[in-house]
PDB file of C-alpha atoms in Angstrom:
ATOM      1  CA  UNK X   1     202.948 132.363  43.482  1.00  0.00           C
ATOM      2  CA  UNK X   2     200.031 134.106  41.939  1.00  0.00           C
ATOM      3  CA  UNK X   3     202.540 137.388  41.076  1.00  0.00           C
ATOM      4  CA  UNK X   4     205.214 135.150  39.758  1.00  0.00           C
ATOM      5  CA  UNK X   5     202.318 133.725  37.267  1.00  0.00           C
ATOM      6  CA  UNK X   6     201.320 137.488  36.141  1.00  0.00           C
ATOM      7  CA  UNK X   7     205.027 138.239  35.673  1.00  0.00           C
ATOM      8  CA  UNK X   8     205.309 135.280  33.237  1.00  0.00           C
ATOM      9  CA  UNK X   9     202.484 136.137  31.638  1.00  0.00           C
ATOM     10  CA  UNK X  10     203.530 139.755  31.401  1.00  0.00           C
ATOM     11  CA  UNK X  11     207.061 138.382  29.906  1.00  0.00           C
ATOM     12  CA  UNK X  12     205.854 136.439  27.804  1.00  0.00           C
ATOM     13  CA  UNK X  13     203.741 138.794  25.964  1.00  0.00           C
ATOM     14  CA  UNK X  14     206.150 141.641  25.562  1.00  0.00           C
ATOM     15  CA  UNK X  15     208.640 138.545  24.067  1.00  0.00           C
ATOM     16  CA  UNK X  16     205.921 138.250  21.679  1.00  0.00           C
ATOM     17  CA  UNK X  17     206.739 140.025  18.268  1.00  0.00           C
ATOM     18  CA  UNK X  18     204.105 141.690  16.132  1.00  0.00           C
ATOM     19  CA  UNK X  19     206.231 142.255  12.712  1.00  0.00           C
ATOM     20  CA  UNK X  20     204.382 139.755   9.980  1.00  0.00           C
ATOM     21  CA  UNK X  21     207.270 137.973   8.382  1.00  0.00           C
ATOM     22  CA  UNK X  22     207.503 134.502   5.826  1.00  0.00           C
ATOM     23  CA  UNK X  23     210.533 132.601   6.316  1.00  0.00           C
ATOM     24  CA  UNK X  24     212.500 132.107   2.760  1.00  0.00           C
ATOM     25  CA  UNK X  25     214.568 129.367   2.416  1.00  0.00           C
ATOM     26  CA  UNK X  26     216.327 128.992  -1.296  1.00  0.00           C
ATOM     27  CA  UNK X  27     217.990 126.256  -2.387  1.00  0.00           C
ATOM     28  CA  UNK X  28     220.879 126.718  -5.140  1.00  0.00           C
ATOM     29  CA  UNK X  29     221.080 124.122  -7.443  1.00  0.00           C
ATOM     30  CA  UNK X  30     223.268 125.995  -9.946  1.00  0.00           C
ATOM     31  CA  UNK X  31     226.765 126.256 -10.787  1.00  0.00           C
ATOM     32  CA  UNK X  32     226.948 129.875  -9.906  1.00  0.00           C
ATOM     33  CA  UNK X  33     225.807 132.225  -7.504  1.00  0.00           C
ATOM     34  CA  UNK X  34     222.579 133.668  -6.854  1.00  0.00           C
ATOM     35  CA  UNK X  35     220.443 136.540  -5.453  1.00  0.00           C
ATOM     36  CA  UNK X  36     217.563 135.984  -4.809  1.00  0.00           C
ATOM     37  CA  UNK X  37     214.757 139.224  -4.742  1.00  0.00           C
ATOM     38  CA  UNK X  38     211.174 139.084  -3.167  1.00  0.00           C
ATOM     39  CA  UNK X  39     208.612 141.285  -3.835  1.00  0.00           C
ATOM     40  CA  UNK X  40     204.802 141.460  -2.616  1.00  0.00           C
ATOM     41  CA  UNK X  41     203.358 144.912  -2.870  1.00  0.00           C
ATOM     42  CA  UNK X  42     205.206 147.927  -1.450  1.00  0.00           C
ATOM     43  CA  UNK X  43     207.309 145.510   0.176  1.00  0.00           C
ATOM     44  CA  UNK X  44     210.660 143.948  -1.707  1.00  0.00           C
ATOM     45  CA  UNK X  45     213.907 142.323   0.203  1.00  0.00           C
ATOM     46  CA  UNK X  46     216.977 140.647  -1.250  1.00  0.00           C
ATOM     47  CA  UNK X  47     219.089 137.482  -0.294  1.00  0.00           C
ATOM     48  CA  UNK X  48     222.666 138.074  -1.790  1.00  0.00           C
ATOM     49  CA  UNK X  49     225.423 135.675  -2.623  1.00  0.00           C
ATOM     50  CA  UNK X  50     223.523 132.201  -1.525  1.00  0.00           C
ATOM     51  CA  UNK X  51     225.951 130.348  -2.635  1.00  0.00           C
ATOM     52  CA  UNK X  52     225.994 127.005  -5.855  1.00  0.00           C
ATOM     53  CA  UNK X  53     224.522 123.608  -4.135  1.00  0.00           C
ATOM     54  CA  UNK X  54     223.662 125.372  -1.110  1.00  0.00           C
ATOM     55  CA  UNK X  55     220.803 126.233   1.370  1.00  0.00           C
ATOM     56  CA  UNK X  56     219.906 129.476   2.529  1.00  0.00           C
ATOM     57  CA  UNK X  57     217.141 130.425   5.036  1.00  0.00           C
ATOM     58  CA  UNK X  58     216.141 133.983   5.926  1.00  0.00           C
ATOM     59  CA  UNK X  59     213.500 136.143   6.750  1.00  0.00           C
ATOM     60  CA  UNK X  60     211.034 138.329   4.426  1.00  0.00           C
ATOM     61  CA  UNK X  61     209.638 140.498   6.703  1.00  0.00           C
ATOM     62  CA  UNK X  62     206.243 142.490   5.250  1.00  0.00           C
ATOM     63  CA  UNK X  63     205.225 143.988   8.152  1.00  0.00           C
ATOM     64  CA  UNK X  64     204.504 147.216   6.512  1.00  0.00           C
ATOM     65  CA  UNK X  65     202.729 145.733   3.326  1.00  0.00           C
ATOM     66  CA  UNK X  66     199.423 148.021   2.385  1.00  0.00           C
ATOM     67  CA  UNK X  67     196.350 145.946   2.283  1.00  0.00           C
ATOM     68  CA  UNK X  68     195.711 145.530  -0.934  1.00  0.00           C
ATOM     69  CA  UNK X  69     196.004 141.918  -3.716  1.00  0.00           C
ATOM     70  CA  UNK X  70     198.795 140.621  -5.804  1.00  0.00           C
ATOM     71  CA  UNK X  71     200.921 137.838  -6.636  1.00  0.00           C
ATOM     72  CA  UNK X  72     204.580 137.123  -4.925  1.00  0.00           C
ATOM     73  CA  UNK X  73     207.588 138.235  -6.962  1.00  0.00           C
ATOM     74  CA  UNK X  74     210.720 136.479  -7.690  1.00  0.00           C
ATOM     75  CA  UNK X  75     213.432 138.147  -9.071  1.00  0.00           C
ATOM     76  CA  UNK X  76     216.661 135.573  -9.426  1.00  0.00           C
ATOM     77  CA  UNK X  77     219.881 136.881 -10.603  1.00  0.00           C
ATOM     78  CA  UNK X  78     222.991 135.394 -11.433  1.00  0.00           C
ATOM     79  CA  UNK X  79     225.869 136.744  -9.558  1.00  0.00           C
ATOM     80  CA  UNK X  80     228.509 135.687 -11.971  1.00  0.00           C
ATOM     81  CA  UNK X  81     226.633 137.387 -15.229  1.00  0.00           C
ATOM     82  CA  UNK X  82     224.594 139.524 -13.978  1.00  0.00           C
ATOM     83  CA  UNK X  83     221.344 138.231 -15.890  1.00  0.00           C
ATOM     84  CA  UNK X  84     218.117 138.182 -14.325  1.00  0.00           C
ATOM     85  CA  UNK X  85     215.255 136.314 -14.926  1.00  0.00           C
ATOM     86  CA  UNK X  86     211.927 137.757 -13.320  1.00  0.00           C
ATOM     87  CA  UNK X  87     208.531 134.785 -11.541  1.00  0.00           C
ATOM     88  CA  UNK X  88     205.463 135.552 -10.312  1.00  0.00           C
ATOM     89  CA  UNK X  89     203.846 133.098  -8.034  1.00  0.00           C
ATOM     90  CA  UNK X  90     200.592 132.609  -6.378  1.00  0.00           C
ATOM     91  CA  UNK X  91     197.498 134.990  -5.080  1.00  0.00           C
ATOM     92  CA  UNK X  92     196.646 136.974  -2.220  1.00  0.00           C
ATOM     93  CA  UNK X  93     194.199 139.285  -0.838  1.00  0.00           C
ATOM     94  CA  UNK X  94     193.921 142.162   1.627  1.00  0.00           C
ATOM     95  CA  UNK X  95     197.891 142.614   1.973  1.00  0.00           C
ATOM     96  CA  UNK X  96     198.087 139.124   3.771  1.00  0.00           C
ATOM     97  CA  UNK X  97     200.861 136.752   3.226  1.00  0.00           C
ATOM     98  CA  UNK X  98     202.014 133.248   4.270  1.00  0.00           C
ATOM     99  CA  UNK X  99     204.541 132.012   6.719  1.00  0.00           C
ATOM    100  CA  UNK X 100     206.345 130.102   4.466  1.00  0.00           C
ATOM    101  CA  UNK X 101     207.973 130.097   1.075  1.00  0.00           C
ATOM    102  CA  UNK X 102     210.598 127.281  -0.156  1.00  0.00           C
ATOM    103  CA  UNK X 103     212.090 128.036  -3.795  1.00  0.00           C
ATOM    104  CA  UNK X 104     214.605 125.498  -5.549  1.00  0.00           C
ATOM    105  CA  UNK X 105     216.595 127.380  -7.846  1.00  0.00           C
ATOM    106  CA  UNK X 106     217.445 125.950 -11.170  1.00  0.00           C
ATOM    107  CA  UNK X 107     218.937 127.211 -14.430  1.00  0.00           C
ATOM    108  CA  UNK X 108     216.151 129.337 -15.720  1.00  0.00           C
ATOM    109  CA  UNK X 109     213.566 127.579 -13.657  1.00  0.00           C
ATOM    110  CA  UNK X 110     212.218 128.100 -10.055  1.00  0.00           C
ATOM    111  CA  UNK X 111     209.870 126.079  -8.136  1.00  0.00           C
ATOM    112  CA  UNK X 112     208.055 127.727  -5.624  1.00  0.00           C
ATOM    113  CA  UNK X 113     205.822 126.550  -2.274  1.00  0.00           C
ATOM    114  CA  UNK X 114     204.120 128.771  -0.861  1.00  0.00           C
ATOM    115  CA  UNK X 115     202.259 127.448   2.593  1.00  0.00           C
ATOM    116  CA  UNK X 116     201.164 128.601   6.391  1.00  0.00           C
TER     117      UNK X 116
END
């Protein structure tokens, strides 16, 4: 019994992953396509073609971010003209970010939450 225990245990904490990532989900409420840019740092990802009066969850991962401070960067651009307009968001220190960030996507304006 006791080795089946320290095999869990092992399991368990290889299953374990150490890349430091926010989960983005975007919500469209535009006529038109979006993509949807996020930048903190050294580190920038982007969310293509989420789609009008849609949902769209993925992953940010900053795993690699240098310790240093900043503010999140938004960069949302619509798909059908090409036009992008540029948000900066919040405050952080020593290259650490939060687990979360919802954004609801408007004409020219974006609301962000950013929370743990």
């Amino acid at each position: 019994m006791r080795y089946f225990l320290s095999f869990l245990a092992i399991v368990s904490i290889l299953s374990c992953s150490t890349n430091k990532v926010t989960e983005v989900k975007v919500t469209n409420e535009n006529e038109y396509s979006i993509a949807v840019t996020v930048a903190a740092l050294n580190c920038r990802q982007t969310f293509s073609n989420i789609k009008p009066h849609s949902e769209f969850s993925g992953v940010f991962d900053w795993t690699k971010i240098v310790k240093g401070e900043g503010q999140w960067v938004f960069l949302i651009k619509n798909e059908s003209t090409g036009g992008v307009d540029s948000f900066s968001h919040g405050y952080f220190t020593n290259g650490e970010l939060f687990g979360f960030a919802d954004l609801v996507c408007k004409g020219s304006e974006l609301k962000v939450k950013i929370s743990e």
